[in-house]
Structure formats: structure tokens, C-alpha cells
Tab-separated table of C-alpha atoms and ligand atoms in Angstrom:
chain	number	residue	atom	x	y	z
A	1	MET	CA	87.177	184.173	107.343
A	2	THR	CA	87.269	185.585	110.867
A	3	MET	CA	89.166	188.706	111.960
A	4	THR	CA	91.638	186.561	113.929
A	5	THR	CA	92.610	184.385	110.929
A	6	ARG	CA	92.469	186.912	108.087
A	7	MET	CA	95.686	188.767	108.998
A	8	ARG	CA	97.838	185.641	109.685
A	9	PRO	CA	100.849	184.922	107.452
A	10	LEU	CA	100.541	182.175	104.863
A	11	ARG	CA	103.170	179.515	105.198
A	12	GLY	CA	103.307	176.076	103.592
A	13	GLN	CA	102.935	174.221	100.348
A	14	VAL	CA	100.013	174.418	97.930
A	15	THR	CA	99.409	172.128	94.942
A	16	VAL	CA	97.397	174.123	92.390
A	17	PRO	CA	94.783	172.557	90.025
A	18	GLY	CA	95.880	171.245	86.639
A	19	ASP	CA	96.421	173.883	83.955
A	20	LYS	CA	93.090	174.890	82.453
A	21	SER	CA	94.439	175.736	78.933
A	22	ILE	CA	96.315	172.419	78.663
A	23	GLY	CA	93.368	170.509	80.177
A	24	HIS	CA	90.941	171.731	77.466
A	25	ARG	CA	93.376	170.718	74.734
A	26	ALA	CA	94.111	167.329	76.281
A	27	CYS	CA	90.395	166.505	76.447
A	28	MET	CA	89.915	167.581	72.801
A	29	LEU	CA	92.942	165.732	71.407
A	30	ALA	CA	91.997	162.640	73.379
A	31	ALA	CA	88.391	162.807	72.077
A	32	ILE	CA	89.532	162.818	68.449
A	33	GLY	CA	92.267	160.280	69.134
A	34	THR	CA	92.272	156.773	67.769
A	35	GLY	CA	91.831	154.636	70.901
A	36	ALA	CA	92.213	155.233	74.635
A	37	SER	CA	94.022	158.205	76.173
A	38	GLU	CA	94.602	159.075	79.783
A	39	ILE	CA	94.658	162.505	81.355
A	40	ILE	CA	96.455	162.851	84.701
A	41	GLY	CA	95.644	165.894	86.760
A	42	LEU	CA	92.720	167.365	84.837
A	43	SER	CA	91.275	170.278	86.808
A	44	GLY	CA	87.847	169.766	88.402
A	45	GLY	CA	87.093	173.443	87.662
A	46	GLY	CA	83.944	174.310	85.781
A	47	ASP	CA	85.685	175.294	82.544
A	48	ASN	CA	87.536	172.010	81.969
A	49	GLN	CA	84.396	170.140	82.977
A	50	SER	CA	82.419	172.075	80.326
A	51	THR	CA	84.839	170.805	77.680
A	52	ARG	CA	84.565	167.276	78.990
A	53	HIS	CA	80.750	167.406	78.968
A	54	CYS	CA	80.564	168.822	75.460
A	55	LEU	CA	82.885	166.138	74.144
A	56	SER	CA	80.893	163.406	75.995
A	57	ALA	CA	77.728	164.738	74.423
A	58	ALA	CA	79.436	164.434	71.000
A	59	GLY	CA	80.259	160.792	71.677
A	60	ALA	CA	83.680	160.568	73.369
A	61	THR	CA	83.694	158.493	76.559
A	62	PHE	CA	85.246	159.980	79.701
A	63	GLU	CA	85.527	157.820	82.817
A	64	SER	CA	87.594	157.729	85.981
A	65	GLY	CA	90.804	155.763	85.549
A	66	GLY	CA	91.740	156.000	89.278
A	67	ALA	CA	92.732	158.853	91.543
A	68	ASN	CA	93.282	162.012	89.494
A	69	VAL	CA	93.183	160.054	86.176
A	70	VAL	CA	90.557	160.380	83.482
A	71	ARG	CA	90.368	157.705	80.803
A	72	VAL	CA	89.090	158.908	77.419
A	73	GLU	CA	87.933	156.636	74.594
A	74	GLY	CA	88.569	158.688	71.459
A	75	ARG	CA	86.243	158.599	68.459
A	76	GLY	CA	88.848	159.367	65.780
A	77	LEU	CA	89.456	162.496	63.735
A	78	ARG	CA	85.986	162.550	62.166
A	79	GLY	CA	84.128	160.375	64.705
A	80	LEU	CA	82.409	162.967	66.940
A	81	ARG	CA	78.690	163.319	66.309
A	82	GLY	CA	76.283	166.267	66.547
A	83	PRO	CA	73.945	165.364	69.439
A	84	GLY	CA	71.000	167.490	68.145
A	85	ASP	CA	70.829	169.589	71.320
A	86	PRO	CA	73.201	172.554	71.606
A	87	LEU	CA	76.578	171.890	73.265
A	88	ASP	CA	76.681	173.983	76.466
A	89	CYS	CA	80.151	175.451	76.903
A	90	GLY	CA	79.124	177.078	80.220
A	91	ASN	CA	81.355	180.007	81.054
A	92	SER	CA	84.278	178.802	78.950
A	93	GLY	CA	85.334	180.860	75.893
A	94	THR	CA	88.223	178.433	75.294
A	95	THR	CA	85.797	175.508	75.141
A	96	LEU	CA	83.548	177.211	72.602
A	97	ARG	CA	86.275	178.673	70.376
A	98	LEU	CA	88.460	175.591	70.227
A	99	LEU	CA	85.447	173.337	69.676
A	100	MET	CA	84.559	175.490	66.657
A	101	GLY	CA	87.856	174.433	65.074
A	102	LEU	CA	87.686	170.853	66.288
A	103	LEU	CA	84.156	170.195	65.008
A	104	ALA	CA	83.960	172.312	61.808
A	105	GLY	CA	85.552	169.622	59.601
A	106	ILE	CA	83.394	166.583	60.373
A	107	PRO	CA	81.370	166.100	57.128
A	108	GLY	CA	77.641	165.720	57.563
A	109	GLU	CA	77.613	166.548	61.298
A	110	SER	CA	75.968	169.693	62.605
A	111	PHE	CA	76.674	171.323	65.945
A	112	THR	CA	75.362	174.283	67.865
A	113	LEU	CA	77.637	175.771	70.485
A	114	THR	CA	76.370	178.044	73.237
A	115	GLY	CA	77.057	178.983	76.832
A	116	ASP	CA	76.021	180.950	79.913
A	117	ALA	CA	74.910	184.597	80.116
A	118	SER	CA	78.549	185.793	80.050
A	119	LEU	CA	79.691	183.581	77.169
A	120	VAL	CA	76.776	184.508	74.889
A	121	ARG	CA	77.967	188.122	74.991
A	122	ARG	CA	81.506	187.308	73.805
A	123	PRO	CA	82.860	187.763	70.264
A	124	MET	CA	83.076	184.637	68.106
A	125	GLU	CA	83.657	186.101	64.619
A	126	ARG	CA	87.387	186.246	65.442
A	127	VAL	CA	87.297	182.436	65.118
A	128	ALA	CA	84.437	182.072	62.624
A	129	ALA	CA	86.076	184.275	59.948
A	130	PRO	CA	89.451	182.383	59.875
A	131	LEU	CA	87.594	179.058	59.817
A	132	ARG	CA	85.560	180.236	56.809
A	133	ARG	CA	88.887	180.829	55.043
A	134	LEU	CA	89.588	177.131	55.536
A	135	GLY	CA	86.203	176.356	53.964
A	136	ALA	CA	84.072	175.987	57.122
A	137	ASP	CA	80.325	176.535	57.144
A	138	VAL	CA	79.895	178.500	60.332
A	139	VAL	CA	77.333	181.068	61.425
A	140	THR	CA	77.294	183.275	64.481
A	141	ALA	CA	74.287	185.054	66.024
A	142	PRO	CA	73.763	188.825	65.567
A	143	GLY	CA	76.789	190.747	66.803
A	144	GLY	CA	79.024	187.805	66.049
A	145	ARG	CA	78.119	186.105	69.292
A	146	PRO	CA	76.975	182.601	70.301
A	147	PRO	CA	75.070	180.479	69.617
A	148	VAL	CA	77.435	179.381	66.870
A	149	GLY	CA	76.132	176.973	64.215
A	150	LEU	CA	78.467	174.572	62.378
A	151	ARG	CA	77.623	172.428	59.437
A	152	GLY	CA	80.515	170.036	59.060
A	153	VAL	CA	82.330	169.851	55.694
A	154	THR	CA	85.761	168.637	54.657
A	155	LEU	CA	87.917	171.711	55.074
A	156	THR	CA	90.259	172.871	52.384
A	157	GLY	CA	93.097	174.156	54.562
A	158	GLY	CA	94.755	177.431	53.656
A	159	ARG	CA	96.636	180.381	55.025
A	160	VAL	CA	95.243	182.528	57.820
A	161	VAL	CA	96.892	185.748	58.965
A	162	GLY	CA	95.717	186.307	62.520
A	163	ALA	CA	94.003	189.673	63.201
A	164	VAL	CA	93.792	189.289	67.011
A	165	ALA	CA	96.595	188.197	69.363
A	166	SER	CA	94.726	185.110	70.571
A	167	ALA	CA	95.846	181.615	71.350
A	168	GLN	CA	92.237	180.537	71.107
A	169	VAL	CA	91.976	181.684	67.486
A	170	LYS	CA	95.338	180.095	66.602
A	171	SER	CA	94.353	176.852	68.314
A	172	ALA	CA	90.945	176.648	66.611
A	173	VAL	CA	92.664	177.104	63.189
A	174	LEU	CA	95.280	174.448	63.935
A	175	LEU	CA	92.678	171.962	65.256
A	176	ALA	CA	90.580	172.541	62.111
A	177	GLY	CA	93.670	171.966	59.947
A	178	LEU	CA	94.187	168.417	61.280
A	179	GLY	CA	91.615	166.877	58.924
A	180	ALA	CA	91.766	169.349	56.060
A	181	ARG	CA	92.576	168.467	52.454
A	182	SER	CA	95.831	170.403	52.321
A	183	GLU	CA	98.214	172.330	54.566
A	184	THR	CA	97.022	174.985	56.973
A	185	THR	CA	99.212	177.906	57.923
A	186	TYR	CA	98.494	180.311	60.749
A	187	VAL	CA	100.503	183.533	60.930
A	188	GLU	CA	100.545	184.992	64.406
A	189	PRO	CA	100.290	188.783	64.746
A	190	ILE	CA	101.915	188.542	68.197
A	191	ALA	CA	103.181	185.341	69.898
A	192	THR	CA	100.672	183.909	72.348
A	193	ARG	CA	100.629	180.826	74.592
A	194	ASP	CA	101.756	177.841	72.522
A	195	HIS	CA	100.239	174.842	74.306
A	196	THR	CA	98.504	173.561	71.192
A	197	GLU	CA	101.716	173.610	69.250
A	198	ARG	CA	103.682	171.888	72.013
A	199	MET	CA	100.980	169.228	72.353
A	200	PHE	CA	100.885	168.616	68.568
A	201	VAL	CA	104.679	168.106	68.676
A	202	ALA	CA	104.358	165.780	71.705
A	203	LEU	CA	101.931	163.685	69.632
A	204	GLY	CA	104.327	163.653	66.664
A	205	LEU	CA	101.900	165.641	64.484
A	206	PRO	CA	103.559	167.359	61.498
A	207	LEU	CA	103.585	171.001	62.630
A	208	VAL	CA	106.477	173.277	61.708
A	209	ARG	CA	107.251	176.856	62.528
A	210	VAL	CA	108.981	179.328	60.278
A	211	GLY	CA	109.247	182.745	61.918
A	212	ASP	CA	105.785	183.733	63.017
A	213	ALA	CA	104.017	181.161	60.771
A	214	TRP	CA	102.887	177.748	61.945
A	215	THR	CA	102.208	175.190	59.181
A	216	LEU	CA	100.380	171.943	59.724
A	217	THR	CA	100.228	169.046	57.277
A	218	PRO	CA	96.906	167.197	57.591
A	219	VAL	CA	96.849	163.773	59.228
A	220	ASP	CA	94.654	160.634	59.010
A	221	ARG	CA	94.672	159.997	62.707
A	222	VAL	CA	95.634	161.529	66.011
A	223	PRO	CA	97.422	159.024	68.263
A	224	PRO	CA	96.190	158.412	71.797
A	225	HIS	CA	98.425	159.716	74.593
A	226	ARG	CA	98.911	159.727	78.331
A	227	TRP	CA	98.771	163.460	79.189
A	228	SER	CA	100.179	164.740	82.479
A	229	ILE	CA	98.753	168.182	83.187
A	230	PRO	CA	101.107	170.488	85.094
A	231	GLY	CA	99.807	172.979	87.687
A	232	ASP	CA	98.087	176.083	86.431
A	233	PRO	CA	100.307	179.165	86.569
A	234	SER	CA	97.205	181.395	86.499
A	235	SER	CA	96.057	179.716	89.726
A	236	ALA	CA	99.571	179.810	91.196
A	237	ALA	CA	99.553	183.565	90.538
A	238	PHE	CA	96.814	184.004	93.138
A	239	TRP	CA	98.996	182.312	95.774
A	240	CYS	CA	101.908	184.507	94.788
A	241	ALA	CA	99.688	187.522	95.276
A	242	ALA	CA	98.339	186.193	98.589
A	243	ALA	CA	101.873	185.801	99.925
A	244	LEU	CA	102.911	189.245	98.601
A	245	LEU	CA	99.916	190.859	100.318
A	246	THR	CA	100.509	189.304	103.756
A	247	PRO	CA	103.633	190.093	105.843
A	248	GLY	CA	105.512	187.018	107.078
A	249	SER	CA	104.219	184.712	104.327
A	250	GLU	CA	106.215	182.104	102.451
A	251	LEU	CA	104.564	179.632	100.066
A	252	THR	CA	105.903	176.768	97.952
A	253	LEU	CA	103.970	175.812	94.802
A	254	PRO	CA	105.242	172.544	93.253
A	255	GLY	CA	104.716	171.304	89.703
A	256	VAL	CA	103.582	174.608	88.076
A	257	CYS	CA	103.629	175.018	84.288
A	258	LEU	CA	106.330	177.583	83.489
A	259	ASN	CA	105.632	178.027	79.785
A	260	PRO	CA	107.087	181.516	79.004
A	261	GLY	CA	103.805	182.417	77.285
A	262	ARG	CA	102.123	182.071	80.674
A	263	THR	CA	104.679	183.426	83.116
A	264	GLY	CA	104.688	187.094	82.157
A	265	PHE	CA	103.263	187.787	85.602
A	266	LEU	CA	106.415	186.413	87.231
A	267	ARG	CA	108.544	188.748	85.178
A	268	VAL	CA	106.348	191.723	86.112
A	269	LEU	CA	106.352	190.742	89.784
A	270	GLU	CA	110.140	190.396	89.826
A	271	ARG	CA	110.414	193.818	88.322
A	272	MET	CA	108.153	195.070	91.132
A	273	GLY	CA	110.679	193.660	93.618
A	274	ALA	CA	109.031	190.321	94.465
A	275	GLU	CA	111.290	187.436	95.512
A	276	ILE	CA	110.111	184.371	93.621
A	277	GLY	CA	112.353	181.348	93.400
A	278	VAL	CA	112.111	178.607	90.751
A	279	GLU	CA	113.447	175.132	91.534
A	280	ASP	CA	113.181	171.543	90.385
A	281	PRO	CA	112.765	172.255	86.660
A	282	LYS	CA	111.233	169.395	84.668
A	283	MET	CA	109.756	169.032	81.170
A	284	ILE	CA	106.303	167.424	81.167
A	285	ASP	CA	104.761	166.624	77.756
A	286	GLY	CA	106.834	169.419	76.174
A	287	GLU	CA	105.949	171.972	78.871
A	288	PRO	CA	108.580	173.394	81.256
A	289	THR	CA	107.474	173.068	84.907
A	290	GLY	CA	108.989	173.850	88.273
A	291	THR	CA	108.442	174.673	91.929
A	292	LEU	CA	107.793	178.299	92.788
A	293	THR	CA	108.692	179.760	96.163
A	294	VAL	CA	107.313	183.160	97.027
A	295	ARG	CA	108.059	185.274	100.081
A	296	TYR	CA	106.322	188.408	101.290
A	297	GLY	CA	108.145	191.591	100.420
A	298	PRO	CA	107.301	195.151	99.544
A	299	LEU	CA	106.524	195.906	95.901
A	300	ARG	CA	107.275	198.964	93.805
A	301	GLY	CA	105.090	200.307	90.998
A	302	THR	CA	105.760	199.372	87.400
A	303	THR	CA	104.669	199.857	83.809
A	304	VAL	CA	103.234	196.822	81.936
A	305	THR	CA	103.684	197.549	78.243
A	306	PRO	CA	101.478	196.326	75.383
A	307	ASP	CA	104.082	193.818	74.175
A	308	GLU	CA	104.051	192.115	77.604
A	309	VAL	CA	100.275	191.713	77.687
A	310	PRO	CA	99.728	188.348	75.889
A	311	ASP	CA	102.028	186.549	78.339
A	312	CYS	CA	100.112	187.747	81.382
A	313	ILE	CA	96.670	188.505	79.985
A	314	ASP	CA	94.767	186.473	82.592
A	315	GLU	CA	96.905	187.781	85.463
A	316	LEU	CA	96.445	191.471	84.697
A	317	PRO	CA	93.506	191.875	87.103
A	318	LEU	CA	95.667	190.454	89.849
A	319	LEU	CA	98.641	192.595	88.897
A	320	ALA	CA	96.353	195.656	89.006
A	321	LEU	CA	95.334	194.719	92.537
A	322	LEU	CA	98.973	194.281	93.634
A	323	ALA	CA	99.947	197.533	91.914
A	324	THR	CA	97.533	199.490	94.181
A	325	THR	CA	99.540	198.278	97.191
A	326	ALA	CA	102.945	198.999	95.688
A	327	ASP	CA	105.219	201.915	96.450
A	328	GLY	CA	104.606	204.345	93.551
A	329	SER	CA	102.082	204.341	90.787
A	330	SER	CA	101.697	201.789	87.936
A	331	GLU	CA	100.448	201.723	84.408
A	332	ILE	CA	98.982	198.719	82.628
A	333	ARG	CA	98.193	199.437	78.946
A	334	GLY	CA	97.611	197.695	75.655
A	335	ALA	CA	95.131	195.343	77.310
A	336	GLY	CA	91.885	196.255	75.512
A	337	GLU	CA	91.179	192.477	75.195
A	338	LEU	CA	90.341	192.476	78.911
A	339	ALA	CA	87.063	194.214	78.077
A	340	VAL	CA	85.810	191.100	76.211
A	341	LYS	CA	86.801	188.413	78.756
A	342	GLU	CA	84.296	186.675	81.060
A	343	SER	CA	83.355	190.179	82.137
A	344	ASP	CA	84.665	193.618	81.158
A	345	ARG	CA	87.639	193.107	83.456
A	346	ILE	CA	88.851	196.706	83.006
A	347	ALA	CA	85.627	198.080	84.444
A	348	ALA	CA	85.011	195.234	86.898
A	349	MET	CA	88.473	195.498	88.489
A	350	ALA	CA	88.335	199.284	88.626
A	351	ALA	CA	85.019	199.019	90.462
A	352	LEU	CA	86.386	196.392	92.860
A	353	LEU	CA	89.571	198.307	93.668
A	354	ARG	CA	87.714	201.566	94.102
A	355	ALA	CA	85.184	199.925	96.409
A	356	ASP	CA	88.171	199.056	98.580
A	357	GLY	CA	89.337	202.662	98.506
A	358	ALA	CA	92.152	202.420	95.971
A	359	HIS	CA	92.739	205.125	93.289
A	360	VAL	CA	92.320	203.802	89.762
A	361	GLU	CA	92.084	205.653	86.481
A	362	VAL	CA	90.374	203.650	83.709
A	363	HIS	CA	91.474	203.661	80.040
A	364	ALA	CA	90.022	201.791	77.109
A	365	ASP	CA	93.093	199.511	77.232
A	366	GLY	CA	93.977	199.299	80.884
A	367	TRP	CA	94.496	201.293	84.093
A	368	THR	CA	96.648	203.807	85.828
A	369	LEU	CA	96.921	202.760	89.450
A	370	ALA	CA	98.048	204.923	92.360
A	371	GLY	CA	100.151	202.920	94.787
A	372	GLY	CA	100.350	203.049	98.578
A	373	HIS	CA	96.935	201.522	99.244
A	374	ARG	CA	96.315	199.089	102.098
A	375	PRO	CA	93.350	196.758	101.597
A	376	MET	CA	90.435	197.937	103.751
A	377	GLY	CA	87.492	195.606	103.033
A	378	GLY	CA	84.071	196.296	104.490
A	379	PHE	CA	82.028	196.061	101.276
A	380	ILE	CA	80.127	193.699	99.019
A	381	ALA	CA	82.172	192.825	95.948
A	382	ARG	CA	80.473	192.639	92.552
A	383	THR	CA	82.187	189.752	90.797
A	384	HIS	CA	80.087	189.909	87.574
A	385	GLY	CA	80.215	186.108	87.786
A	386	ASP	CA	83.844	186.339	86.638
A	387	HIS	CA	86.208	183.847	88.293
A	388	ARG	CA	89.266	186.029	88.147
A	389	VAL	CA	87.472	189.075	89.526
A	390	ALA	CA	86.000	186.839	92.266
A	391	LEU	CA	89.438	185.456	93.120
A	392	CYS	CA	90.781	188.988	93.424
A	393	ALA	CA	87.888	189.872	95.752
A	394	ALA	CA	88.693	186.775	97.865
A	395	LEU	CA	92.323	187.937	98.108
A	396	LEU	CA	91.162	191.381	99.256
A	397	ASP	CA	88.989	189.684	101.853
A	398	ALA	CA	92.008	187.785	103.134
A	399	ALA	CA	94.291	190.814	103.196
A	400	ALA	CA	91.890	193.418	104.619
A	401	PRO	CA	90.978	194.024	108.281
A	402	ALA	CA	87.229	194.068	107.421
A	403	PRO	CA	85.474	191.407	105.322
A	404	VAL	CA	84.864	191.579	101.585
A	405	VAL	CA	81.681	189.659	100.843
A	406	LEU	CA	81.435	188.243	97.306
A	407	ASP	CA	78.035	188.571	95.596
A	408	ALA	CA	78.678	185.312	93.691
A	409	PRO	CA	81.457	183.289	95.382
A	410	GLU	CA	80.620	180.240	93.256
A	411	ALA	CA	82.188	182.026	90.270
A	412	ILE	CA	85.600	180.973	91.694
A	413	ASP	CA	84.764	177.331	90.897
A	414	VAL	CA	85.187	177.999	87.182
A	415	SER	CA	88.959	177.800	87.572
A	416	TYR	CA	89.764	177.157	91.172
A	417	PRO	CA	87.253	175.200	93.303
A	418	GLY	CA	88.583	174.993	96.878
A	419	PHE	CA	90.638	178.197	96.744
A	420	VAL	CA	88.841	179.920	99.607
A	421	ARG	CA	88.980	176.788	101.787
A	422	ALA	CA	92.694	176.293	101.024
A	423	LEU	CA	93.367	179.939	101.896
A	424	ALA	CA	91.497	179.569	105.207
A	425	ASP	CA	93.293	176.296	106.016
A	426	LEU	CA	96.724	177.836	105.503
A	427	ARG	CA	95.788	180.595	107.905
A	428	THR	CA	94.588	178.349	110.707
A	429	PRO	CA	97.396	175.853	111.287
A	430	SER	CA	96.537	175.532	114.978
A	431	ALA	CA	92.921	174.614	114.122
A	432	ARG	CA	94.190	171.982	111.674
A	433	LEU	CA	96.498	170.490	114.289
A	434	ARG	CA	93.550	170.163	116.636
A	435	ASP	CA	91.504	168.241	114.061
A	436	PRO	CA	91.312	164.511	114.761
B	1	S3P	C1	93.407	180.854	76.465
B	1	S3P	C2	93.779	181.966	75.745
B	1	S3P	C3	93.553	183.347	76.238
B	1	S3P	C4	93.224	183.367	77.712
B	1	S3P	C5	92.214	182.297	78.074
B	1	S3P	C6	92.730	180.933	77.745
B	1	S3P	C7	93.683	179.541	75.854
B	1	S3P	O1	92.477	183.896	75.522
B	1	S3P	O2	92.774	184.638	78.094
B	1	S3P	O3	91.943	182.397	79.469
B	1	S3P	O4	93.615	178.508	76.576
B	1	S3P	O5	94.008	179.471	74.655
B	1	S3P	P1	92.715	184.613	74.076
B	1	S3P	O6	93.224	183.590	73.197
B	1	S3P	O7	91.353	185.091	73.662
B	1	S3P	O8	93.652	185.738	74.386
């Protein structure tokens, strides 16, 4: 981005990619469905594509069904097959962890699940241990990491009390329970995003909730479905931040998933003084959606408490960045999970923000952030190959007077291919008007 375009206000409408969490689940439920499903609006980002490729390798057929539509021929509840070669989950923890649950109960089929240099460092026993309670034969590599080996057996079902606040663990258990011999109950330590539950209900699967316990009765088949994937709030969050960093900006983001388990960042931003409007509410496949409008305005510092963390876990790096620019200091705590994401996001974000000149104190479970910083730029950002760190670095580049050069800009493509281009386009309206 050139000096002349980087400081311009952002005005206009942006359609964000399909929600990544829902996209993974739609691919998986379609792949074990009986018959043909369709997925409208599946993200082209690397993570959803990893899920699609793993499921294709296991025998489900994915093909284009027209613009923005993927047609999936499901193989039935126990119809996916171990291809012999390991399934490569790329950078996607959700792919690997949810596939563990999806594939553990296919008798006689063996699977090995692995991923890139980041994924093979991430903890998998948090899923393996609960699956063993349901009767699964699952092994992890030393340190509880990938590769993960599964030898498919008919699962018994059972009761699992979650030890980590993780939608991935909960979802793996519920997916495993679909084909088990008897009921599976998952007790949540803290409520996390509930896309799996909403999607099961949309399919008419027998899942009931009593307090913090979800109980699933096994089924013989999963019906096919036409899934419409709403926009990804975690991607929309970057546009909210871009507008909040750039005076004179106003952006409209239509069709964004507004599941309360994903919109904690909106609640935090509103507390910081941001003006964010929600219009045009619609339910899509059991998910609330709407159009967000965000206007530039000054922010004040805040405290993000541990109980708020699950609803904004993926947006905490971004909130940390915004907090450095706020009036007054901020505290984000209870977020130790960030250390085991695609990178150690506590350390990676502290390094990024400090490289820009901001004052950040690091804790094992978050940060204390001094406010009053204005993005400076003029450095090479270490992204650690982590898409959310890379997107934060791209935002700093756009907001600072001097460039921020990303060491691995391609990391952004994991969740948001085209983000940098879209940001540049919004800033150069005159150039676009001149285009033939
Ligand atoms: C996800 C759950 C969260 C989140 C991840 C996606 C999901 O992880 O950070 O990006 O789709 O279930 P945890 O379940 O480990 O908190």
C-alpha cells in the first residue's frame, strides 16, 4: 500500500467470507450424510479447504454446484474410508480435532491425522482423552501432539465432563456420539460457540440440552441438507477494527453470523465506545445473522474478564491491538488458551505491538496494554505463520504512516484470502473508478 492510500478513510460495503467454524461442520455433516448436500458460501480460505480435502481423501465427493455452491455426495454415517496416507489438516486445528470425533467410530477403518509445522505442535489429548471415554482407539504422538492415529471401532457412548472450555472438544464428542451404541452426554465447563448443536438441531438430530449438559441419542443416518453459510464474524472483526483505526471511515458488512458465542468482540468494542449498528436480522440454518455498520470513533480502554474470553477468543489479538490505541490502559486476562493457538498469540501479539512502539506487559493468560499509541509502522512483522497475527500486522500497515512488511503474508489466506486486496481497493476509490 502506498503512503497516499494508506491513510485514506474506508467507506463502503464488504461481504466477508463464509464462517469458517460453520463451514468445517457443514463439510463434515455433508460427508457423513445419506445422499447429496449443498453448501452455499463455503469460504475459499485454507482451513475450510483442508477439511474439504481430508473428507475427499476419505471418499466424500465435493464438486462445484455453480457460483458459490459446493455439492457434496455423502458416504453415510460409517461410509468414510481410511485412505492409507495420512490426512493433511494443514494449519487447521478445527479440522484435525473435529475429524478425530467424526472418524473414530467407523469400525475397521484406520486414519492418521496430521498437519503443518504449527499444527503438529498443538495439543490433541484434550480431544483424545474424552473420545477414549466413549470407547475410541486413539493415539497421539509424544507430548499429546499430532500425528493422531485412529483405529475405528463402534463407540459405546457415555458421559464426558469437559476439562477445557473448547467448542472443538465438545464438537468432536458430539460428532463421535452420532454413531455410538448408546447416548452421549457432554457437560460444558464454560459455554462455548454452539454451531455444532445448532446444526444438529437444524438437521433434526436428537440433541437435547439440560443446563450445561448436551445429550445426543445415536442415529442411523444423518440427512442431507442445503447449508447456507453466513459471513464470518471473526473476519468481520478485522473490518470493524480497520474502520475504528482510520478517521472518517464507515463500513457496512452484510450477512454476518451474529451467534452470541462469536460476538463477544462487539460487546467489548461497544464498551470501549465504538458505534456499531446491527440491522436486517435474519435466522439462517438456526444461526442469527445481520448487517453490521461500523463508524470511526475514539475508543477508551477496558478490561476483558476471563468469563468473556470464550465468546471472543479469536478476536483477542485484534482487541489487544485496538486497546493500544484507546484512551487509557486495558487488561485482557483469563486467555491462557491463546498460547496454544496457531502460534503463541500472547507472545506473538506482544512482539508485534512492541515492534510498532506500543507498551505491552505480558502475562501467562493475557496482556496489560497501555493506551494512547498511534500506529507507527516501519518494521518487518513476524507473523509466525499465524493468520490472525498476520491480519493484525496488515491492519497496522494500513493504519500507520510507514509500511509494515509481513514476513509471511500468505498466512492470511488461511482464513481471509483477498483481505489485503479488498483493503487496498476500499482505499483507492478514484483508481477503481478509472478502471475500464
Ligand atoms: C473453533 C473453536 C475455537 C476457536 C477456533 C475455532 C471451532 O477453538 O479458537 O478458531 O470452530 O470450534 P477452541 O475450541 O480450541 O477454543
